[in-house]
PDB file of C-alpha atoms in Angstrom:
ATOM      1  CA  UNK A   1     121.694 121.509  96.191  1.00 61.00           C
ATOM      2  CA  UNK A   2     121.918 119.766  92.826  1.00 73.00           C
ATOM      3  CA  UNK A   3     119.218 117.309  93.896  1.00 75.00           C
ATOM      4  CA  UNK A   4     116.926 120.149  95.005  1.00 78.00           C
ATOM      5  CA  UNK A   5     117.449 121.918  91.681  1.00 82.00           C
ATOM      6  CA  UNK A   6     116.697 118.710  89.803  1.00 78.00           C
ATOM      7  CA  UNK A   7     113.464 118.224  91.761  1.00 79.00           C
ATOM      8  CA  UNK A   8     112.415 121.813  91.081  1.00 86.00           C
ATOM      9  CA  UNK A   9     113.119 121.431  87.360  1.00 84.00           C
ATOM     10  CA  UNK A  10     110.961 118.304  87.317  1.00 81.00           C
ATOM     11  CA  UNK A  11     108.129 120.052  89.157  1.00 84.00           C
ATOM     12  CA  UNK A  12     107.948 123.075  86.844  1.00 87.00           C
ATOM     13  CA  UNK A  13     108.557 121.116  83.626  1.00 90.00           C
ATOM     14  CA  UNK A  14     105.701 120.294  81.286  1.00 94.00           C
ATOM     15  CA  UNK A  15     105.085 116.805  80.000  1.00 94.00           C
ATOM     16  CA  UNK A  16     103.336 115.796  76.810  1.00 90.00           C
ATOM     17  CA  UNK A  17      99.681 114.934  77.258  1.00 91.00           C
ATOM     18  CA  UNK A  18      99.048 111.200  76.840  1.00 91.00           C
ATOM     19  CA  UNK A  19      96.801 110.027  74.048  1.00 87.00           C
ATOM     20  CA  UNK A  20      93.131 109.408  74.773  1.00 84.00           C
ATOM     21  CA  UNK A  21      93.691 105.686  75.261  1.00 92.00           C
ATOM     22  CA  UNK A  22      95.874 106.324  78.309  1.00 95.00           C
ATOM     23  CA  UNK A  23      93.367 108.745  79.826  1.00 96.00           C
ATOM     24  CA  UNK A  24      90.564 106.206  79.397  1.00 96.00           C
ATOM     25  CA  UNK A  25      92.646 103.237  80.563  1.00 98.00           C
ATOM     26  CA  UNK A  26      93.682 105.032  83.744  1.00 98.00           C
ATOM     27  CA  UNK A  27      90.032 105.879  84.369  1.00 98.00           C
ATOM     28  CA  UNK A  28      89.167 102.185  84.131  1.00 98.00           C
ATOM     29  CA  UNK A  29      91.925 101.336  86.610  1.00 98.00           C
ATOM     30  CA  UNK A  30      90.593 103.967  89.009  1.00 99.00           C
ATOM     31  CA  UNK A  31      87.047 102.623  88.662  1.00 98.00           C
ATOM     32  CA  UNK A  32      88.319  99.184  89.665  1.00 98.00           C
ATOM     33  CA  UNK A  33      90.127 100.640  92.685  1.00 98.00           C
ATOM     34  CA  UNK A  34      86.873 102.230  93.833  1.00 98.00           C
ATOM     35  CA  UNK A  35      84.264  99.688  92.761  1.00 98.00           C
ATOM     36  CA  UNK A  36      85.930  96.353  93.612  1.00 97.00           C
ATOM     37  CA  UNK A  37      85.424  95.668  97.298  1.00 95.00           C
ATOM     38  CA  UNK A  38      88.840  94.128  98.166  1.00 96.00           C
ATOM     39  CA  UNK A  39      90.725  96.999  96.524  1.00 97.00           C
ATOM     40  CA  UNK A  40      88.394  99.605  98.042  1.00 98.00           C
ATOM     41  CA  UNK A  41      89.116  98.212 101.496  1.00 96.00           C
ATOM     42  CA  UNK A  42      92.740  99.250 100.979  1.00 97.00           C
ATOM     43  CA  UNK A  43      92.413 102.355  98.823  1.00 98.00           C
ATOM     44  CA  UNK A  44      89.765 103.900 101.060  1.00 98.00           C
ATOM     45  CA  UNK A  45      92.553 104.697 103.519  1.00 98.00           C
ATOM     46  CA  UNK A  46      93.891 107.155 100.939  1.00 98.00           C
ATOM     47  CA  UNK A  47      90.518 108.885 100.831  1.00 98.00           C
ATOM     48  CA  UNK A  48      90.525 109.096 104.622  1.00 98.00           C
ATOM     49  CA  UNK A  49      93.971 110.709 104.543  1.00 98.00           C
ATOM     50  CA  UNK A  50      92.661 113.437 102.240  1.00 99.00           C
ATOM     51  CA  UNK A  51      89.385 113.747 104.187  1.00 99.00           C
ATOM     52  CA  UNK A  52      91.141 114.350 107.494  1.00 98.00           C
ATOM     53  CA  UNK A  53      93.814 116.476 105.849  1.00 98.00           C
ATOM     54  CA  UNK A  54      91.076 118.723 104.450  1.00 99.00           C
ATOM     55  CA  UNK A  55      89.605 119.143 107.936  1.00 99.00           C
ATOM     56  CA  UNK A  56      93.029 120.093 109.267  1.00 98.00           C
ATOM     57  CA  UNK A  57      93.902 122.438 106.403  1.00 98.00           C
ATOM     58  CA  UNK A  58      90.648 124.390 106.631  1.00 98.00           C
ATOM     59  CA  UNK A  59      90.871 124.472 110.422  1.00 98.00           C
ATOM     60  CA  UNK A  60      94.204 126.276 110.181  1.00 97.00           C
ATOM     61  CA  UNK A  61      92.966 128.565 107.397  1.00 97.00           C
ATOM     62  CA  UNK A  62      90.009 129.595 109.549  1.00 97.00           C
ATOM     63  CA  UNK A  63      92.212 130.438 112.517  1.00 96.00           C
ATOM     64  CA  UNK A  64      91.651 127.305 114.558  1.00 97.00           C
ATOM     65  CA  UNK A  65      94.563 125.485 116.205  1.00 97.00           C
ATOM     66  CA  UNK A  66      95.140 121.998 114.850  1.00 97.00           C
ATOM     67  CA  UNK A  67      95.753 119.585 117.732  1.00 97.00           C
ATOM     68  CA  UNK A  68      96.311 116.402 115.723  1.00 98.00           C
ATOM     69  CA  UNK A  69      94.937 113.793 113.329  1.00 98.00           C
ATOM     70  CA  UNK A  70      94.311 110.104 113.923  1.00 98.00           C
ATOM     71  CA  UNK A  71      93.738 107.480 111.226  1.00 98.00           C
ATOM     72  CA  UNK A  72      92.221 104.133 112.181  1.00 98.00           C
ATOM     73  CA  UNK A  73      92.438 100.639 110.707  1.00 97.00           C
ATOM     74  CA  UNK A  74      88.713 100.630 109.832  1.00 96.00           C
ATOM     75  CA  UNK A  75      89.462 103.566 107.461  1.00 96.00           C
ATOM     76  CA  UNK A  76      87.848 106.084 109.787  1.00 96.00           C
ATOM     77  CA  UNK A  77      89.680 109.059 111.199  1.00 97.00           C
ATOM     78  CA  UNK A  78      89.379 112.053 113.473  1.00 97.00           C
ATOM     79  CA  UNK A  79      90.836 115.541 113.308  1.00 98.00           C
ATOM     80  CA  UNK A  80      90.977 117.589 116.494  1.00 97.00           C
ATOM     81  CA  UNK A  81      91.184 121.375 116.349  1.00 97.00           C
ATOM     82  CA  UNK A  82      90.759 123.960 119.055  1.00 96.00           C
ATOM     83  CA  UNK A  83      88.772 127.172 118.801  1.00 96.00           C
ATOM     84  CA  UNK A  84      85.199 128.386 118.964  1.00 95.00           C
ATOM     85  CA  UNK A  85      82.740 125.445 118.972  1.00 95.00           C
ATOM     86  CA  UNK A  86      80.405 127.352 116.653  1.00 96.00           C
ATOM     87  CA  UNK A  87      80.677 129.945 113.917  1.00 96.00           C
ATOM     88  CA  UNK A  88      81.936 130.062 110.317  1.00 97.00           C
ATOM     89  CA  UNK A  89      85.336 128.565 111.129  1.00 97.00           C
ATOM     90  CA  UNK A  90      83.847 125.487 112.734  1.00 98.00           C
ATOM     91  CA  UNK A  91      81.302 125.101 109.929  1.00 98.00           C
ATOM     92  CA  UNK A  92      83.978 125.372 107.236  1.00 98.00           C
ATOM     93  CA  UNK A  93      86.252 122.938 109.060  1.00 98.00           C
ATOM     94  CA  UNK A  94      83.484 120.365 109.467  1.00 98.00           C
ATOM     95  CA  UNK A  95      82.263 120.733 105.885  1.00 98.00           C
ATOM     96  CA  UNK A  96      85.714 120.325 104.336  1.00 99.00           C
ATOM     97  CA  UNK A  97      86.181 116.595 104.905  1.00 98.00           C
ATOM     98  CA  UNK A  98      83.832 114.946 102.438  1.00 99.00           C
ATOM     99  CA  UNK A  99      84.471 117.460  99.662  1.00 99.00           C
ATOM    100  CA  UNK A 100      88.248 117.451 100.203  1.00 99.00           C
ATOM    101  CA  UNK A 101      89.112 114.476  97.948  1.00 99.00           C
ATOM    102  CA  UNK A 102      86.914 115.831  95.152  1.00 99.00           C
ATOM    103  CA  UNK A 103      88.438 119.310  95.279  1.00 99.00           C
ATOM    104  CA  UNK A 104      91.956 117.887  95.438  1.00 99.00           C
ATOM    105  CA  UNK A 105      91.163 115.673  92.459  1.00 99.00           C
ATOM    106  CA  UNK A 106      89.788 118.675  90.586  1.00 99.00           C
ATOM    107  CA  UNK A 107      92.962 120.634  91.282  1.00 98.00           C
ATOM    108  CA  UNK A 108      95.065 117.711  90.068  1.00 98.00           C
ATOM    109  CA  UNK A 109      92.929 117.456  86.924  1.00 98.00           C
ATOM    110  CA  UNK A 110      93.550 121.126  86.191  1.00 98.00           C
ATOM    111  CA  UNK A 111      97.306 120.652  86.604  1.00 98.00           C
ATOM    112  CA  UNK A 112      97.176 117.674  84.245  1.00 98.00           C
ATOM    113  CA  UNK A 113      95.259 119.753  81.704  1.00 97.00           C
ATOM    114  CA  UNK A 114      98.174 122.214  81.879  1.00 97.00           C
ATOM    115  CA  UNK A 115     100.620 119.311  81.288  1.00 96.00           C
ATOM    116  CA  UNK A 116     102.076 119.344  84.803  1.00 97.00           C
ATOM    117  CA  UNK A 117     101.727 115.648  85.635  1.00 96.00           C
ATOM    118  CA  UNK A 118     104.972 115.393  87.602  1.00 96.00           C
ATOM    119  CA  UNK A 119     103.982 118.464  89.630  1.00 96.00           C
ATOM    120  CA  UNK A 120     100.839 116.598  90.709  1.00 98.00           C
ATOM    121  CA  UNK A 121     102.935 113.820  92.233  1.00 97.00           C
ATOM    122  CA  UNK A 122     105.381 116.125  93.998  1.00 96.00           C
ATOM    123  CA  UNK A 123     102.680 118.425  95.383  1.00 96.00           C
ATOM    124  CA  UNK A 124     100.859 115.408  96.798  1.00 98.00           C
ATOM    125  CA  UNK A 125     104.131 114.227  98.319  1.00 97.00           C
ATOM    126  CA  UNK A 126     104.706 117.619  99.974  1.00 96.00           C
ATOM    127  CA  UNK A 127     101.139 117.610 101.312  1.00 97.00           C
ATOM    128  CA  UNK A 128     101.697 114.153 102.804  1.00 98.00           C
ATOM    129  CA  UNK A 129     104.926 115.304 104.453  1.00 97.00           C
ATOM    130  CA  UNK A 130     103.100 118.223 106.081  1.00 97.00           C
ATOM    131  CA  UNK A 131     100.272 115.948 107.177  1.00 97.00           C
ATOM    132  CA  UNK A 132     102.722 113.435 108.648  1.00 97.00           C
ATOM    133  CA  UNK A 133     103.752 115.974 111.284  1.00 96.00           C
ATOM    134  CA  UNK A 134     100.153 116.149 112.531  1.00 97.00           C
ATOM    135  CA  UNK A 135      99.512 112.405 112.893  1.00 98.00           C
ATOM    136  CA  UNK A 136      99.039 111.265 116.483  1.00 98.00           C
ATOM    137  CA  UNK A 137      98.744 107.462 116.330  1.00 98.00           C
ATOM    138  CA  UNK A 138     100.871 104.544 115.122  1.00 98.00           C
ATOM    139  CA  UNK A 139      98.490 103.273 112.441  1.00 98.00           C
ATOM    140  CA  UNK A 140      98.208 106.776 111.026  1.00 98.00           C
ATOM    141  CA  UNK A 141     102.000 107.089 110.894  1.00 98.00           C
ATOM    142  CA  UNK A 142     102.275 103.788 109.022  1.00 98.00           C
ATOM    143  CA  UNK A 143      99.539 104.593 106.491  1.00 98.00           C
ATOM    144  CA  UNK A 144     100.835 108.062 105.673  1.00 98.00           C
ATOM    145  CA  UNK A 145     104.442 106.822 105.550  1.00 98.00           C
ATOM    146  CA  UNK A 146     103.572 103.943 103.205  1.00 98.00           C
ATOM    147  CA  UNK A 147     101.609 106.264 100.924  1.00 98.00           C
ATOM    148  CA  UNK A 148     104.433 108.786 100.922  1.00 97.00           C
ATOM    149  CA  UNK A 149     107.080 106.173 100.130  1.00 97.00           C
ATOM    150  CA  UNK A 150     105.015 104.884  97.207  1.00 97.00           C
ATOM    151  CA  UNK A 151     104.610 108.415  95.842  1.00 97.00           C
ATOM    152  CA  UNK A 152     108.310 109.128  96.289  1.00 96.00           C
ATOM    153  CA  UNK A 153     109.331 105.995  94.400  1.00 97.00           C
ATOM    154  CA  UNK A 154     107.021 106.916  91.527  1.00 96.00           C
ATOM    155  CA  UNK A 155     108.175 110.555  91.517  1.00 93.00           C
ATOM    156  CA  UNK A 156     111.912 109.810  91.730  1.00 91.00           C
ATOM    157  CA  UNK A 157     112.544 106.413  90.177  1.00 91.00           C
ATOM    158  CA  UNK A 158     110.100 105.915  87.302  1.00 94.00           C
ATOM    159  CA  UNK A 159     110.428 107.403  83.838  1.00 94.00           C
ATOM    160  CA  UNK A 160     108.307 110.347  82.740  1.00 94.00           C
ATOM    161  CA  UNK A 161     105.721 108.284  80.854  1.00 95.00           C
ATOM    162  CA  UNK A 162     105.118 106.118  83.912  1.00 96.00           C
ATOM    163  CA  UNK A 163     104.860 109.216  86.107  1.00 97.00           C
ATOM    164  CA  UNK A 164     102.265 110.756  83.812  1.00 97.00           C
ATOM    165  CA  UNK A 165     100.264 107.528  83.887  1.00 97.00           C
ATOM    166  CA  UNK A 166     100.485 107.376  87.686  1.00 98.00           C
ATOM    167  CA  UNK A 167      99.346 110.999  87.993  1.00 98.00           C
ATOM    168  CA  UNK A 168      96.291 110.228  85.863  1.00 98.00           C
ATOM    169  CA  UNK A 169      95.434 107.150  87.940  1.00 99.00           C
ATOM    170  CA  UNK A 170      95.723 109.114  91.196  1.00 99.00           C
ATOM    171  CA  UNK A 171      93.628 111.982  89.848  1.00 99.00           C
ATOM    172  CA  UNK A 172      90.907 109.726  88.468  1.00 99.00           C
ATOM    173  CA  UNK A 173      90.888 107.838  91.748  1.00 99.00           C
ATOM    174  CA  UNK A 174      90.355 110.993  93.809  1.00 99.00           C
ATOM    175  CA  UNK A 175      87.534 112.150  91.546  1.00 99.00           C
ATOM    176  CA  UNK A 176      85.793 108.774  91.342  1.00 99.00           C
ATOM    177  CA  UNK A 177      86.304 107.840  94.984  1.00 99.00           C
ATOM    178  CA  UNK A 178      84.965 111.067  96.477  1.00 99.00           C
ATOM    179  CA  UNK A 179      81.216 110.333  96.078  1.00 99.00           C
ATOM    180  CA  UNK A 180      81.366 106.817  97.532  1.00 98.00           C
ATOM    181  CA  UNK A 181      82.026 107.768 101.194  1.00 98.00           C
ATOM    182  CA  UNK A 182      79.110 110.212 100.959  1.00 98.00           C
ATOM    183  CA  UNK A 183      76.792 107.401  99.860  1.00 98.00           C
ATOM    184  CA  UNK A 184      78.194 105.156 102.584  1.00 97.00           C
ATOM    185  CA  UNK A 185      77.591 107.937 105.099  1.00 97.00           C
ATOM    186  CA  UNK A 186      73.904 108.133 104.231  1.00 96.00           C
ATOM    187  CA  UNK A 187      73.534 104.352 104.472  1.00 96.00           C
ATOM    188  CA  UNK A 188      75.028 104.476 107.958  1.00 94.00           C
ATOM    189  CA  UNK A 189      72.806 107.406 108.902  1.00 94.00           C
ATOM    190  CA  UNK A 190      69.693 105.491 107.852  1.00 92.00           C
ATOM    191  CA  UNK A 191      70.790 102.663 110.127  1.00 92.00           C
ATOM    192  CA  UNK A 192      71.323 105.078 113.007  1.00 87.00           C
ATOM    193  CA  UNK A 193      75.066 104.426 113.134  1.00 85.00           C
ATOM    194  CA  UNK A 194      76.448 107.874 112.265  1.00 82.00           C
ATOM    195  CA  UNK A 195      74.901 110.317 114.705  1.00 84.00           C
ATOM    196  CA  UNK A 196      78.237 112.069 115.177  1.00 90.00           C
ATOM    197  CA  UNK A 197      78.994 112.357 111.452  1.00 96.00           C
ATOM    198  CA  UNK A 198      80.123 115.557 109.770  1.00 97.00           C
ATOM    199  CA  UNK A 199      76.656 115.991 108.263  1.00 98.00           C
ATOM    200  CA  UNK A 200      74.961 115.604 111.636  1.00 97.00           C
ATOM    201  CA  UNK A 201      77.376 118.037 113.260  1.00 97.00           C
ATOM    202  CA  UNK A 202      76.648 120.545 110.498  1.00 98.00           C
ATOM    203  CA  UNK A 203      72.936 119.961 111.043  1.00 97.00           C
ATOM    204  CA  UNK A 204      73.431 121.156 114.607  1.00 97.00           C
ATOM    205  CA  UNK A 205      75.725 124.042 113.647  1.00 98.00           C
ATOM    206  CA  UNK A 206      73.627 125.469 110.805  1.00 98.00           C
ATOM    207  CA  UNK A 207      69.963 125.901 109.826  1.00 98.00           C
ATOM    208  CA  UNK A 208      70.345 123.158 107.184  1.00 98.00           C
ATOM    209  CA  UNK A 209      69.395 119.638 108.329  1.00 97.00           C
ATOM    210  CA  UNK A 210      71.928 116.826 108.150  1.00 97.00           C
ATOM    211  CA  UNK A 211      70.280 115.245 105.091  1.00 97.00           C
ATOM    212  CA  UNK A 212      70.654 118.511 103.200  1.00 98.00           C
ATOM    213  CA  UNK A 213      74.361 118.508 103.996  1.00 98.00           C
ATOM    214  CA  UNK A 214      74.645 114.979 102.630  1.00 98.00           C
ATOM    215  CA  UNK A 215      73.070 116.367  99.462  1.00 98.00           C
ATOM    216  CA  UNK A 216      75.596 119.206  99.406  1.00 99.00           C
ATOM    217  CA  UNK A 217      78.467 116.738  99.770  1.00 99.00           C
ATOM    218  CA  UNK A 218      77.092 114.512  97.022  1.00 99.00           C
ATOM    219  CA  UNK A 219      76.440 117.411  94.667  1.00 99.00           C
ATOM    220  CA  UNK A 220      79.928 118.812  95.202  1.00 99.00           C
ATOM    221  CA  UNK A 221      81.696 115.484  94.696  1.00 99.00           C
ATOM    222  CA  UNK A 222      79.692 114.486  91.621  1.00 99.00           C
ATOM    223  CA  UNK A 223      80.057 117.974  90.162  1.00 99.00           C
ATOM    224  CA  UNK A 224      83.818 117.864  90.657  1.00 99.00           C
ATOM    225  CA  UNK A 225      83.898 114.451  88.969  1.00 99.00           C
ATOM    226  CA  UNK A 226      82.167 115.762  85.843  1.00 98.00           C
ATOM    227  CA  UNK A 227      84.299 118.900  85.626  1.00 99.00           C
ATOM    228  CA  UNK A 228      87.487 116.959  86.326  1.00 98.00           C
ATOM    229  CA  UNK A 229      86.614 114.308  83.746  1.00 98.00           C
ATOM    230  CA  UNK A 230      86.134 117.056  81.190  1.00 97.00           C
ATOM    231  CA  UNK A 231      89.601 118.413  81.951  1.00 98.00           C
ATOM    232  CA  UNK A 232      91.193 114.977  81.704  1.00 97.00           C
ATOM    233  CA  UNK A 233      89.489 113.871  78.514  1.00 94.00           C
ATOM    234  CA  UNK A 234      89.413 117.050  76.430  1.00 83.00           C
TER     235      UNK A 234
END
């Protein structure tokens, strides 16, 4: 009981905003995590977790039944939900994946602007715990577990200044990473290697062609990056 109360007090507490140097330095770290190929090979799994989690979350919100999520070693994933194969629910579920990391990053940026850095870490940890119950393969279990353990260590063991810094790195990473899979998607589409992609599925489900959906994804992720950056730097 005392531990639960302590966690709650940490979640609702406000932390001092870091000076501009910290906000900029964490942005540079996040850029490296996204732009440097060896690091991106590892960190992209985090983007996939959020991507598939967004599919699953919207599927349940729209009344579909979530059947499970699989995460693969090549950083791809698949979310299976049951319900009508067409209609608004299916469209929303399919569209949620690529914009999920950007919207999550934007939400985290807003929390940071309200000085709730520790809340960012704990809310992400809770989301991972809920997602863990939906994973249906061994690699997915390991990836989500490793990510959750890392977040728990940061949230429970580090001092407040380190937690604030970590929350900024995670938020910048989500915002900066979100557009890259969209660009990679279009490269794969041009090579004819992504005919079953979210954009192509949406092209079949809606009047908009697949390329237009790629544009929607890119516009949403870049827009979230600019708005989120404004929240983090102001």
